[in-house]
Coordinates of C-alpha atoms in Angstrom, one line a residue:
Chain P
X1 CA 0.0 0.0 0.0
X2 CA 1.6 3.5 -0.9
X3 CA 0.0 6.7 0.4
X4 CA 0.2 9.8 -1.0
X5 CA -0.9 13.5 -0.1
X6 CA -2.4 15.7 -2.5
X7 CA -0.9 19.0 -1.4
X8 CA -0.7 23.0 -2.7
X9 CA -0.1 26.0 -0.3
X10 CA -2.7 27.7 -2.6
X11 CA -6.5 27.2 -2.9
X12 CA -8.0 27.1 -6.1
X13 CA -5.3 25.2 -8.1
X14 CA -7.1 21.9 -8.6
X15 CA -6.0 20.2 -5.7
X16 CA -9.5 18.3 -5.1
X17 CA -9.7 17.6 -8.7
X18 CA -6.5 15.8 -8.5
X19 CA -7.2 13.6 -5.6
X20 CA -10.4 12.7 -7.1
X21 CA -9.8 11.8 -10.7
X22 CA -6.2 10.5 -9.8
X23 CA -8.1 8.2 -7.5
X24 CA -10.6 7.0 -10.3
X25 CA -7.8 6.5 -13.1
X26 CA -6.2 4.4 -10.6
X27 CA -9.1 2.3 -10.1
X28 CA -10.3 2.4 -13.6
X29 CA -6.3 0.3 -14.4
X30 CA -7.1 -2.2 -11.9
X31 CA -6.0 -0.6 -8.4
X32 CA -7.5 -1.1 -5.4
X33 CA -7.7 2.8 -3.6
X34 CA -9.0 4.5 -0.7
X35 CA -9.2 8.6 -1.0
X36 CA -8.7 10.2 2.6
X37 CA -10.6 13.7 2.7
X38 CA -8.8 15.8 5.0
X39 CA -10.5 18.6 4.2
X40 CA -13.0 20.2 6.5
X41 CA -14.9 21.8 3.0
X42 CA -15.7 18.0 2.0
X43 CA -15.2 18.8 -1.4
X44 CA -13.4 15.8 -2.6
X45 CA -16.3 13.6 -0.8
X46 CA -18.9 15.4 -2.7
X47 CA -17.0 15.1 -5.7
X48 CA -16.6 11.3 -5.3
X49 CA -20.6 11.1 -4.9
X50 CA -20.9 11.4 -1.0
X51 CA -23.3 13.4 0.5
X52 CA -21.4 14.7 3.3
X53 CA -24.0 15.7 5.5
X54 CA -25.4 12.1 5.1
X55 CA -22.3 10.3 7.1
X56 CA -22.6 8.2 10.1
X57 CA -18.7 7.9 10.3
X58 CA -16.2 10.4 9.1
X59 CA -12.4 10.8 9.4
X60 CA -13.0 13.0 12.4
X61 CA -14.1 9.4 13.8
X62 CA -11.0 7.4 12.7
X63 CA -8.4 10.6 14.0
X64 CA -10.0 10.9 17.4
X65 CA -10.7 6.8 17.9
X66 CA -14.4 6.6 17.4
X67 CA -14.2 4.4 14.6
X68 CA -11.8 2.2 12.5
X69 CA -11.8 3.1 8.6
X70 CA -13.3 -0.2 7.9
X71 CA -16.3 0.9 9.5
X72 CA -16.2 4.4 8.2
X73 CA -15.3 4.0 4.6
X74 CA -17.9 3.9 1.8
X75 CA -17.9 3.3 -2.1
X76 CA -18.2 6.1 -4.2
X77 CA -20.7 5.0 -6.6
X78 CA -19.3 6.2 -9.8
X79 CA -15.6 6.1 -9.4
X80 CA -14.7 2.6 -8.4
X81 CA -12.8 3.8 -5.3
X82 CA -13.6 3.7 -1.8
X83 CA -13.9 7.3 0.6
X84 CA -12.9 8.1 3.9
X85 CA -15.3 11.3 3.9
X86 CA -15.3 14.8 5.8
X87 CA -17.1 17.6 6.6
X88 CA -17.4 20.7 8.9
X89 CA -17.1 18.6 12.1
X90 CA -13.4 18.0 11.0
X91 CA -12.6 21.4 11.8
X92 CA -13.3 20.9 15.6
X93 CA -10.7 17.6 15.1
X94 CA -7.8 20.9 14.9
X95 CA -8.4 21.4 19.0
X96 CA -9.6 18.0 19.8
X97 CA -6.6 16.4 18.4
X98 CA -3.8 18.3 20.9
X99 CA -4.2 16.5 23.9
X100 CA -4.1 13.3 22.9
X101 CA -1.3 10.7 22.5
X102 CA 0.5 10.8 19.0
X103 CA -1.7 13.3 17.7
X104 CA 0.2 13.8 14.7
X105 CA 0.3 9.9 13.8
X106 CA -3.2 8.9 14.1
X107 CA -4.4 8.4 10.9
X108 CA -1.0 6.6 10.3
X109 CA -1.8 4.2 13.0
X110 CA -5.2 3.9 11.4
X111 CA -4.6 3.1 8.1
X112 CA -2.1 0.6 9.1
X113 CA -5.5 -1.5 9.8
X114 CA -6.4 -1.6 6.3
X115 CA -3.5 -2.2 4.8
X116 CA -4.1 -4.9 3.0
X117 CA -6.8 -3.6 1.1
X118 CA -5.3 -0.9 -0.8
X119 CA -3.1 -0.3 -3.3
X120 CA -2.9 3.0 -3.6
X121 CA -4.4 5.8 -0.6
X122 CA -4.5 9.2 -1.6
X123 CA -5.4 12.0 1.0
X124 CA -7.3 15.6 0.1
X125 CA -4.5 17.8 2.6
X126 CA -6.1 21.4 3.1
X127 CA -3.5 24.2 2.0
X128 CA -2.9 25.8 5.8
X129 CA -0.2 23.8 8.0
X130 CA -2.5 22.1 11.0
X131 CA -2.6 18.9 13.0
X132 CA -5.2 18.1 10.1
X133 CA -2.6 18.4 7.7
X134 CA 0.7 17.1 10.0
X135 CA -1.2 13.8 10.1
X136 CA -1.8 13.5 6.3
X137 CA 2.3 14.2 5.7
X138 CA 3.2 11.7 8.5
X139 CA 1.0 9.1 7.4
X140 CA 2.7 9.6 3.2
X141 CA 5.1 8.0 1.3
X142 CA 5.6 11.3 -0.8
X143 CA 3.7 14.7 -1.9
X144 CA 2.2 15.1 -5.2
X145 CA 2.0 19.3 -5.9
X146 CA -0.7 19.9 -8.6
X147 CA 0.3 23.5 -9.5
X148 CA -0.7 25.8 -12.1
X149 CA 2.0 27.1 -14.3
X150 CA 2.0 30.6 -13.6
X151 CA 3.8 33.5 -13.2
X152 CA 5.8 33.1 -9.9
X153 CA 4.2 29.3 -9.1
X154 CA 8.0 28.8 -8.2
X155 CA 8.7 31.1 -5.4
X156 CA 4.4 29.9 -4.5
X157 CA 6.1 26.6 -3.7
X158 CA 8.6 27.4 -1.3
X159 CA 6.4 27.6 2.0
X160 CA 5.1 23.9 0.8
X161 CA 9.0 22.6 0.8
X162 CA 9.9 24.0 3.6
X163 CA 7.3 22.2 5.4
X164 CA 8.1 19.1 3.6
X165 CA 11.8 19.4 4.6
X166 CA 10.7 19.8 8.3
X167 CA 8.0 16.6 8.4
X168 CA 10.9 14.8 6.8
X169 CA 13.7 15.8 9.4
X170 CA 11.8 15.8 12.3
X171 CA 8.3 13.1 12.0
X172 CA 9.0 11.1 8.6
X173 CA 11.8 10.1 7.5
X174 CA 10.0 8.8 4.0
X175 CA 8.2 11.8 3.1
X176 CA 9.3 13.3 0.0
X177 CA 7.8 15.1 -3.3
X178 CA 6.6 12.6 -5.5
X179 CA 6.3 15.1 -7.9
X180 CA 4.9 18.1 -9.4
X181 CA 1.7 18.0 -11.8
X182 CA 0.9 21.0 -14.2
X183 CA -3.3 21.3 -14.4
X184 CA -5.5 23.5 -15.7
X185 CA -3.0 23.9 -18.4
X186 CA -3.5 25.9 -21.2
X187 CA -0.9 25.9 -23.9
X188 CA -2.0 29.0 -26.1
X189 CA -0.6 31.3 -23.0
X190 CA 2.9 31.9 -24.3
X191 CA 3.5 32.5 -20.4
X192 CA 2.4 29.3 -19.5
X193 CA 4.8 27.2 -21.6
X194 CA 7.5 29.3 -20.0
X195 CA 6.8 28.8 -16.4
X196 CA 6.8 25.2 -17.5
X197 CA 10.1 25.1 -18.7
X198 CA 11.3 26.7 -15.5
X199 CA 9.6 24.2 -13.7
X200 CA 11.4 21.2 -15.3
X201 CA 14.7 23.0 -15.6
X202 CA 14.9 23.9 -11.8
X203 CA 12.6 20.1 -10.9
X204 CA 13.5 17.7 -13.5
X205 CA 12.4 14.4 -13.1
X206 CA 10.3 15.9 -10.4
X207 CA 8.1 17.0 -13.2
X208 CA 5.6 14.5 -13.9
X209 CA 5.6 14.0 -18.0
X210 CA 1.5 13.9 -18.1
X211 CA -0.3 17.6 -18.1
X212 CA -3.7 17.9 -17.2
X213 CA -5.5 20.4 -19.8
X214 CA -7.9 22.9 -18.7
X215 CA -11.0 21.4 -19.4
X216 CA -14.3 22.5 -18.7
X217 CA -15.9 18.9 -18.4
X218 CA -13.1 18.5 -15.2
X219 CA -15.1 21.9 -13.7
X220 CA -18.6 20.8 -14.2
X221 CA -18.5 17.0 -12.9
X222 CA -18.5 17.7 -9.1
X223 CA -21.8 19.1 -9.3
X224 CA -22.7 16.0 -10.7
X225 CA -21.0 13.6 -7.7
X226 CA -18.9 12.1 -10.0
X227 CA -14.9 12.5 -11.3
X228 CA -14.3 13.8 -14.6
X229 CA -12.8 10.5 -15.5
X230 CA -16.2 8.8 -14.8
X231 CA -18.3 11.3 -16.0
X232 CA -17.1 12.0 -19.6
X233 CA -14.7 9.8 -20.3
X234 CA -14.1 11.0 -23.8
X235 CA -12.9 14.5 -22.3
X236 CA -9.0 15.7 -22.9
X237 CA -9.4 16.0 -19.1
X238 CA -10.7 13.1 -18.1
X239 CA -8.2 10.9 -20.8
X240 CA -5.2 12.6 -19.0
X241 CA -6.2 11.8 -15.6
X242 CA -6.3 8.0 -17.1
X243 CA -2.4 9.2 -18.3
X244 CA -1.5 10.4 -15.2
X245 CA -2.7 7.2 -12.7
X246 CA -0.5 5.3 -15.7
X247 CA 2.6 7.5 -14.8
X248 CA 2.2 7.3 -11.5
X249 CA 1.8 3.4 -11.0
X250 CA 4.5 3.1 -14.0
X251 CA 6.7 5.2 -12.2
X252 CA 6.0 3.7 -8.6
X253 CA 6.5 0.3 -10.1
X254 CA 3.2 -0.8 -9.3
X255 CA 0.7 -3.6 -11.0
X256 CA -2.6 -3.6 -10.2
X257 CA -3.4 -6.6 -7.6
X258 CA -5.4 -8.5 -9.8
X259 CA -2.2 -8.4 -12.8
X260 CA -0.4 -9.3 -9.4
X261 CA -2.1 -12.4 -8.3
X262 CA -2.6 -14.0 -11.8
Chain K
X1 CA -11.9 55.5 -28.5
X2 CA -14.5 54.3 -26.4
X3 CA -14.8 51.1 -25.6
X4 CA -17.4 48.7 -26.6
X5 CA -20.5 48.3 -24.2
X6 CA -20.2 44.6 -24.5
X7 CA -16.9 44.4 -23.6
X8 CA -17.5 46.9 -20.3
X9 CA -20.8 44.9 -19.7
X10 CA -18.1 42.1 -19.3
X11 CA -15.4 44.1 -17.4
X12 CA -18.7 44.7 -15.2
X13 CA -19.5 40.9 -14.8
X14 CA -15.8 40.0 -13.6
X15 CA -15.5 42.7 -11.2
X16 CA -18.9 41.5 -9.3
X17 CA -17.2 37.7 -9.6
X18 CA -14.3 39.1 -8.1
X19 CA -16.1 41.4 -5.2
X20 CA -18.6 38.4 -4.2
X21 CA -18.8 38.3 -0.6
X22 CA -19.1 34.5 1.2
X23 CA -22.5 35.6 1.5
X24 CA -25.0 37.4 -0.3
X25 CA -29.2 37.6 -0.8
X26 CA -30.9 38.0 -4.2
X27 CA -34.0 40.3 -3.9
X28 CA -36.6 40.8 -6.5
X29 CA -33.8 41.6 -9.0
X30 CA -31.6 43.3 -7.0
X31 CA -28.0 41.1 -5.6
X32 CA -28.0 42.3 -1.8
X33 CA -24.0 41.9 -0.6
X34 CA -23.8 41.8 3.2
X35 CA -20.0 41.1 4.4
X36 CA -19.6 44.0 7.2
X37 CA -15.3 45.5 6.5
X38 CA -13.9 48.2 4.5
X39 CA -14.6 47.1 0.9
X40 CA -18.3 48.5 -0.4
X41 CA -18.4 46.8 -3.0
X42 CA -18.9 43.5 -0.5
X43 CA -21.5 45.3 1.4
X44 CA -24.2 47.2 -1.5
X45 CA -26.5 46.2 -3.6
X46 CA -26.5 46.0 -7.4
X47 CA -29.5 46.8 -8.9
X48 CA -29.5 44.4 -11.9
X49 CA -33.1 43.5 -13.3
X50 CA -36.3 45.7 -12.9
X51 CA -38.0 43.7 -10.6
X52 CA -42.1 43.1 -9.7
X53 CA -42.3 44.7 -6.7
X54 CA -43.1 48.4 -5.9
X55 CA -39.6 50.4 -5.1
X56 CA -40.3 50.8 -1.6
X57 CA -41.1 46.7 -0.6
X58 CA -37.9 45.7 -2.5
X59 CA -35.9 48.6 0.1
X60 CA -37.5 47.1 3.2
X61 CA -36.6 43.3 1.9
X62 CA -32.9 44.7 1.2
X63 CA -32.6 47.0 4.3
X64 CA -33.7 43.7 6.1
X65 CA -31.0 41.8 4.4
X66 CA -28.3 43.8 5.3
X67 CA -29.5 44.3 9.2
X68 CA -28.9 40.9 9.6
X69 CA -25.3 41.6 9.4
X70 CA -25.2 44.9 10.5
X71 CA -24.2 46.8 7.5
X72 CA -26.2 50.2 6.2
X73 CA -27.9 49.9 2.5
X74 CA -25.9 51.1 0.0
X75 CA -26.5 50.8 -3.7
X76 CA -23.7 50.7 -6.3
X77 CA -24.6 52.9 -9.4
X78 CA -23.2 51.9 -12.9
X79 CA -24.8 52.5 -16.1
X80 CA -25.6 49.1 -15.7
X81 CA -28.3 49.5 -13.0
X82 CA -31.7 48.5 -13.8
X83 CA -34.1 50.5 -14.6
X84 CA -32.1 53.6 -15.4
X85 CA -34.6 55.7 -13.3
X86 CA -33.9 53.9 -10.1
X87 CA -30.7 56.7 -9.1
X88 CA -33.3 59.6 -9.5
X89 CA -36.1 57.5 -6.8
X90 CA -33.3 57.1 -4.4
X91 CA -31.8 60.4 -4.1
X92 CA -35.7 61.4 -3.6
X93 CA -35.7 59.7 -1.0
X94 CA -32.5 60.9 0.6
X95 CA -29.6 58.6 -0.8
X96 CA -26.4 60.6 -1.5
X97 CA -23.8 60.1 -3.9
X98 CA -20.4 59.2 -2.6
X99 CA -17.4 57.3 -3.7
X100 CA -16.8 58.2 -7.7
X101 CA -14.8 55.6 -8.9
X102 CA -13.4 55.1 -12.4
X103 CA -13.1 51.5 -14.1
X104 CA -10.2 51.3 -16.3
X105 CA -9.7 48.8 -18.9
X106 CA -6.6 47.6 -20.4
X107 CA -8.1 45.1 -23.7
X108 CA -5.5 42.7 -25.1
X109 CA -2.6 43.9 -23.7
X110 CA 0.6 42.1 -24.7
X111 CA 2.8 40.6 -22.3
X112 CA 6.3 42.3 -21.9
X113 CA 9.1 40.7 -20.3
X114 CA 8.8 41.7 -16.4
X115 CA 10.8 44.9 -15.3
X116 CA 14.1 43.8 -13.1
X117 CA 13.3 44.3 -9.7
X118 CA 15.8 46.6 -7.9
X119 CA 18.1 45.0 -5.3
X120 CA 17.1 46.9 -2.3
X121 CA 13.7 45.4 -3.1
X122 CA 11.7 41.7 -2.7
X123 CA 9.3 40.9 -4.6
X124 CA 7.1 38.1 -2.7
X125 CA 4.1 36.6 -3.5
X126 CA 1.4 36.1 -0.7
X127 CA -1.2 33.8 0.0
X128 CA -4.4 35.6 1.0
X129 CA -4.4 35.5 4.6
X130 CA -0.9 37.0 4.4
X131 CA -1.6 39.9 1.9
X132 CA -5.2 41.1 3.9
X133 CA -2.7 41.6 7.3
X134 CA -0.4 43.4 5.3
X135 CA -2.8 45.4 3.0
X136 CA -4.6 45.8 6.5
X137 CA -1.3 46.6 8.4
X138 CA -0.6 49.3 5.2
X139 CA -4.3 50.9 5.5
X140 CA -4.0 50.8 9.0
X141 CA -7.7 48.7 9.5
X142 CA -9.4 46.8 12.3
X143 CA -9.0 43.4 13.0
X144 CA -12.1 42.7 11.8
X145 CA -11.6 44.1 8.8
X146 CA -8.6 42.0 8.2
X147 CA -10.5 38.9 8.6
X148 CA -13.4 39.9 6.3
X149 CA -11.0 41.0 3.7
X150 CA -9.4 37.5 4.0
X151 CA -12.6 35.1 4.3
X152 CA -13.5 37.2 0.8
X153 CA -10.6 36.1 -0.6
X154 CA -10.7 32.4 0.2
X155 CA -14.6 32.4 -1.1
X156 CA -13.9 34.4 -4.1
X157 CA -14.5 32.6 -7.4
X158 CA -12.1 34.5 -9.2
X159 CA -8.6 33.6 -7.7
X160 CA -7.3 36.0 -6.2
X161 CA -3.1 36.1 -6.5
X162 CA -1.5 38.7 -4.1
X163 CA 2.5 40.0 -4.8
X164 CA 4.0 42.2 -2.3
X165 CA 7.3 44.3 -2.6
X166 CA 9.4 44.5 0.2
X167 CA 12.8 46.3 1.7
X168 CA 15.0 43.7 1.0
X169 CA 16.8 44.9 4.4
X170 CA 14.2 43.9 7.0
X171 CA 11.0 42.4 5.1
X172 CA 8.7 45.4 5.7
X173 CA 6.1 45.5 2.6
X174 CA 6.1 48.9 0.9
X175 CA 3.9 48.2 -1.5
X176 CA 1.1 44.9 -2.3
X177 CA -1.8 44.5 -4.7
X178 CA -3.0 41.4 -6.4
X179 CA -5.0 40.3 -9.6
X180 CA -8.3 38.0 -9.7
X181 CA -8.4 36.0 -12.5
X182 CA -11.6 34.9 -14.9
X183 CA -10.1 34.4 -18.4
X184 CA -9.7 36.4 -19.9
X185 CA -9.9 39.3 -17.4
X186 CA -7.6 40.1 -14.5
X187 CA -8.5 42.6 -12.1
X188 CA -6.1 44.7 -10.4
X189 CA -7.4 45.1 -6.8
X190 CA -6.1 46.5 -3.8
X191 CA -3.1 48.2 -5.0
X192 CA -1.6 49.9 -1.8
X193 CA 1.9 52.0 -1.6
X194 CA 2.9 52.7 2.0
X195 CA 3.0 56.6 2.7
X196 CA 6.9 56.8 2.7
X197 CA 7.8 55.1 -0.4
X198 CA 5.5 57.2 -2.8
X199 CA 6.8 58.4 -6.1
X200 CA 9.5 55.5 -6.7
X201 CA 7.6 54.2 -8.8
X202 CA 7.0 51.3 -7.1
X203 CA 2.7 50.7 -7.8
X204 CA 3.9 51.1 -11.6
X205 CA 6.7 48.1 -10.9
X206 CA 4.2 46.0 -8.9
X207 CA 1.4 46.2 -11.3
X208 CA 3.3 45.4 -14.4
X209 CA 4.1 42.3 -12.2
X210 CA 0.9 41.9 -11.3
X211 CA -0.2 42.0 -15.2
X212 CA 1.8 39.2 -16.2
X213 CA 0.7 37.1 -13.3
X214 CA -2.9 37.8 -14.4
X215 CA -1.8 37.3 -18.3
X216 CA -0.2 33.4 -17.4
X217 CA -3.6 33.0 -15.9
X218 CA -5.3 33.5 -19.1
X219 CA -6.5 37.1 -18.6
X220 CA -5.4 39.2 -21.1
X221 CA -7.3 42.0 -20.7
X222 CA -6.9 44.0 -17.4
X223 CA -9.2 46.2 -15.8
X224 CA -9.1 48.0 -12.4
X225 CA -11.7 50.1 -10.4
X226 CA -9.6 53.5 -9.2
X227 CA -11.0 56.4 -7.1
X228 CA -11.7 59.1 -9.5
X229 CA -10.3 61.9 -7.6
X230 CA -7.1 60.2 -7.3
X231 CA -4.9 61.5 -10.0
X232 CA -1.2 59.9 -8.8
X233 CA -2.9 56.5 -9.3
X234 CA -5.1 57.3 -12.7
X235 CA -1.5 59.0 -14.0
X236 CA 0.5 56.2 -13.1
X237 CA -2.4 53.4 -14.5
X238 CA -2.5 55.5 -17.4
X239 CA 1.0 54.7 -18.1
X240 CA 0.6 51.5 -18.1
X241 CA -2.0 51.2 -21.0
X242 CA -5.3 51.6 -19.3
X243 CA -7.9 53.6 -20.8
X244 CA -11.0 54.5 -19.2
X245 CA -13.8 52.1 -19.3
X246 CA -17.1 53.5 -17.6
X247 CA -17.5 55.6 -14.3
X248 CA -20.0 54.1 -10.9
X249 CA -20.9 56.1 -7.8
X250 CA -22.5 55.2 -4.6
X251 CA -25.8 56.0 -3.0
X252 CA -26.1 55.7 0.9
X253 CA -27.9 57.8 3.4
X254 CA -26.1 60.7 4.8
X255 CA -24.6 59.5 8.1
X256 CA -24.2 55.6 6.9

């Protein structure tokens, strides 16, 4: 099972989009994955189908004891992946969280439970540095940035590896950027083809090779509960999420369990 | 040349996308903003259709609306507002003028290569939180106002991107504005100078920064909303390639 954050110091920049459709291209190529919202806005649970208001059992539960992630998880109906879902009650988790024993390694001790169900857990991280946030970088194997490429997206990035560095030195010794992901990308902006060579000049490898286009069928499936890679499968958007899960596991090394077992 | 109505009816749409408030009401044709702080144009109401009901039930629904929050009714003017008579009723019933602001309009404007930044300067970008406590710090505003400003920003649908330059020396910010984006505008808003560093032509540096941010977020064509007695800032936008778009005003009751 590898874990990955979905993380960006900026709102806005297709974060939730990201975790969501990354999660369904990965299930859509055979892999077995859970998508941790960690946000309190339960976007990424809405967007996987989930009414939020609708859950008995939340992460909340799972970070302060009241459940395991067995019981709390659900299917999301569309995008072949399971949710461990938010909402507004996670907020309250930010106090609730401080007094008790490894508070930044709870939902690291939980998923350890369900380990062998996954093979891929990707969690929604909001963009402020909280305890909410601490326990999605402690739980991760590695950080994947979805970043737009604009003007001065570099020098945006800094506050985001700076914390990286200090979860690394000081609470997990794993954690490291998997790799940055250009979205919302729109290659007719001179501009934008620019900042993008910056980016792989001063990233490299770091880069991932797939870019996510801006695509207006990506924007309008959340208000249908679904991913864009379930909803119109035919979109540019929707086809390069199915790229980028294909990177990703390429890269990682990874088959999907049921190539694995035959 | 004056610029075409569609095109300012659009510079119009994108400036209430980028001024939407976390919270607003929708009255008989009128959209009712409510977020008590410093900006108006978060707390007034656009008059935008004609409505049904008779001039005086639609004030008591939005004078209602913006109890509720505490803020006094205010209407922003444009040659927008619907019907064109509606100004006129007001000030008959004792709204005032206030506030003449200009909207400037920069259409298609090419991208340059950024000026160089001199080196007793930083040039910083800032999330939102960061840029309302330093635009607040630079305006010298309330608390309150400083979380308003940033709760705006985090609910905007326009992203907002905020740049601020600062004395390389000891990190104070002379100067901060930032762009919101909706392709293919970009709005300059909040474009602050602190009182000491005037005339180095550093609002000119920032904005053309600011421009290009906006541009590699697919608005190419700039607009801003400046006060219209404030010639430094019209001389120094003027420079830059803005022309003027259209002209709005303010109607509150004396005292508000």
């Amino acid at each position: 099972m590898r874990i990955f954050c979905i993380a960006n110091q900026k709102g806005g920049v297709g974060k939730t989009t990201t975790t969501v459709n990354l999660a369904a291209g990965l299930a859509q190529i055979g892999h077995r994955v859970l998508l941790v919202d960690l946000d309190p806005q339960g976007n990424a649970t809405m967007g996987s189908g989930i009414d939020k208001r609708a859950l008995e059992a939340t992460v909340y539960d799972v970070l302060l004891g009241g459940a395991g992630i067995a019981e709390a998880r659900q299917p999301s109906p569309h995008g072949g992946y399971h949710v461990l879902g938010a909402n507004r009650e996670l907020a309250g988790a930010e106090v609730e969280l401080v007094p008790l024993e490894q508070r930044e390694r709870r939902l690291k001790n939980a998923l350890a439970d369900v380990s062998a169900d996954y093979d891929f857990v990707l969690i929604d991280c909001p963009p402020s540095l909280s305890l909410l946030t601490l326990n999605g970088l402690c739980s991760a194997h590695g950080v994947i940035v979805p970043m737009q490429c604009e003007y001065f997206a570099l020098e945006g990035l800094s506050d985001l590896v700076n914390t990286i560095k200090q979860v690394h030195a000081n609470l997990n010794r794993e954690l490291e950027i998997i790799g940055l992901l250009r979205v919302m990308f729109d290659p007719r902006i001179t501009l934008q083809q620019q900042v993008s060579d910056q980016l792989k000049a001063h990233f490299g490898d770091k880069v991932f090779d797939t870019v996510i286009p801006r695509n207006v069928r990506l924007a309008e499936a959340p208000s249908y509960g679904q991913p864009g890679v379930t909803f119109d499968p035919a979109s540019r958007g929707a086809q390069a999420f199915v790229a980028f899960a294909r990177e990703m596991a390429a890269r990682l090394g990874s088959k999907p369990a049921a190539a694995a077992a035959a | 040349m004056a610029l075409p109505a569609t095109l300012l009816s659009r510079v119009e749409d994108a400036g209430l996308n980028a001024s939407a408030p976390p919270a607003q009401w929708w009255i008989d044709g009128w959209l009712v903003r409510v977020l008590p702080g410093k900006a108006r144009r978060a707390r007034c109401v656009n008059a935008l259709m004609a409505g049904v009901l008779p001039l005086d039930e639609r004030l008591a629904a939005a004078e209602a609306a913006c109890a509720r929050t505490g803020v006094p009714l205010i209407f922003r003017i444009t040659p927008f507002t619907q019907p064109a008579g509606l100004p006129a009723e007001l000030q008959a019933r004792g709204f005032e003028p206030v506030d003449p602001t200009l909207v400037l309009v920069a259409p298609e404007r090419p991208a340059t290569p950024p000026p160089a930044v001199p080196a007793h300067l930083r040039l910083e970008p800032l999330d939102g939180q960061a840029f309302a406590e330093a635009v607040g710090a630079l305006r010298g505003s309330p608390p309150e106002h400083r979380r308003s400003h940033a709760l705006r920003l985090a609910h905007s649908p326009a992203p907002y991107r905020g740049l601020a330059l600062r004395r390389a020396d000891d990190g104070a910010v002379l100067a901060c504005g930032q762009v919101a984006t909706e392709p293919p505008f970009a709005g300059l808003y909040d474009i602050v100078t602190h009182p000491e560093a005037r005339n180095q032509g550093l609002a000119r540096l920032l904005c053309e920064h600011l421009l290009l941010l906006g541009a590699s977020l697919g608005g190419s064509t700039a607009y801003l909303q400046v006060d219209a007695a404030n010639a430094p800032a019209l001389a120094v936008y003027r420079r830059l390639g803005f022309v003027d778009g259209y002209g709005y005003q303010y109607l509150e009751r004396p005292g508000a």
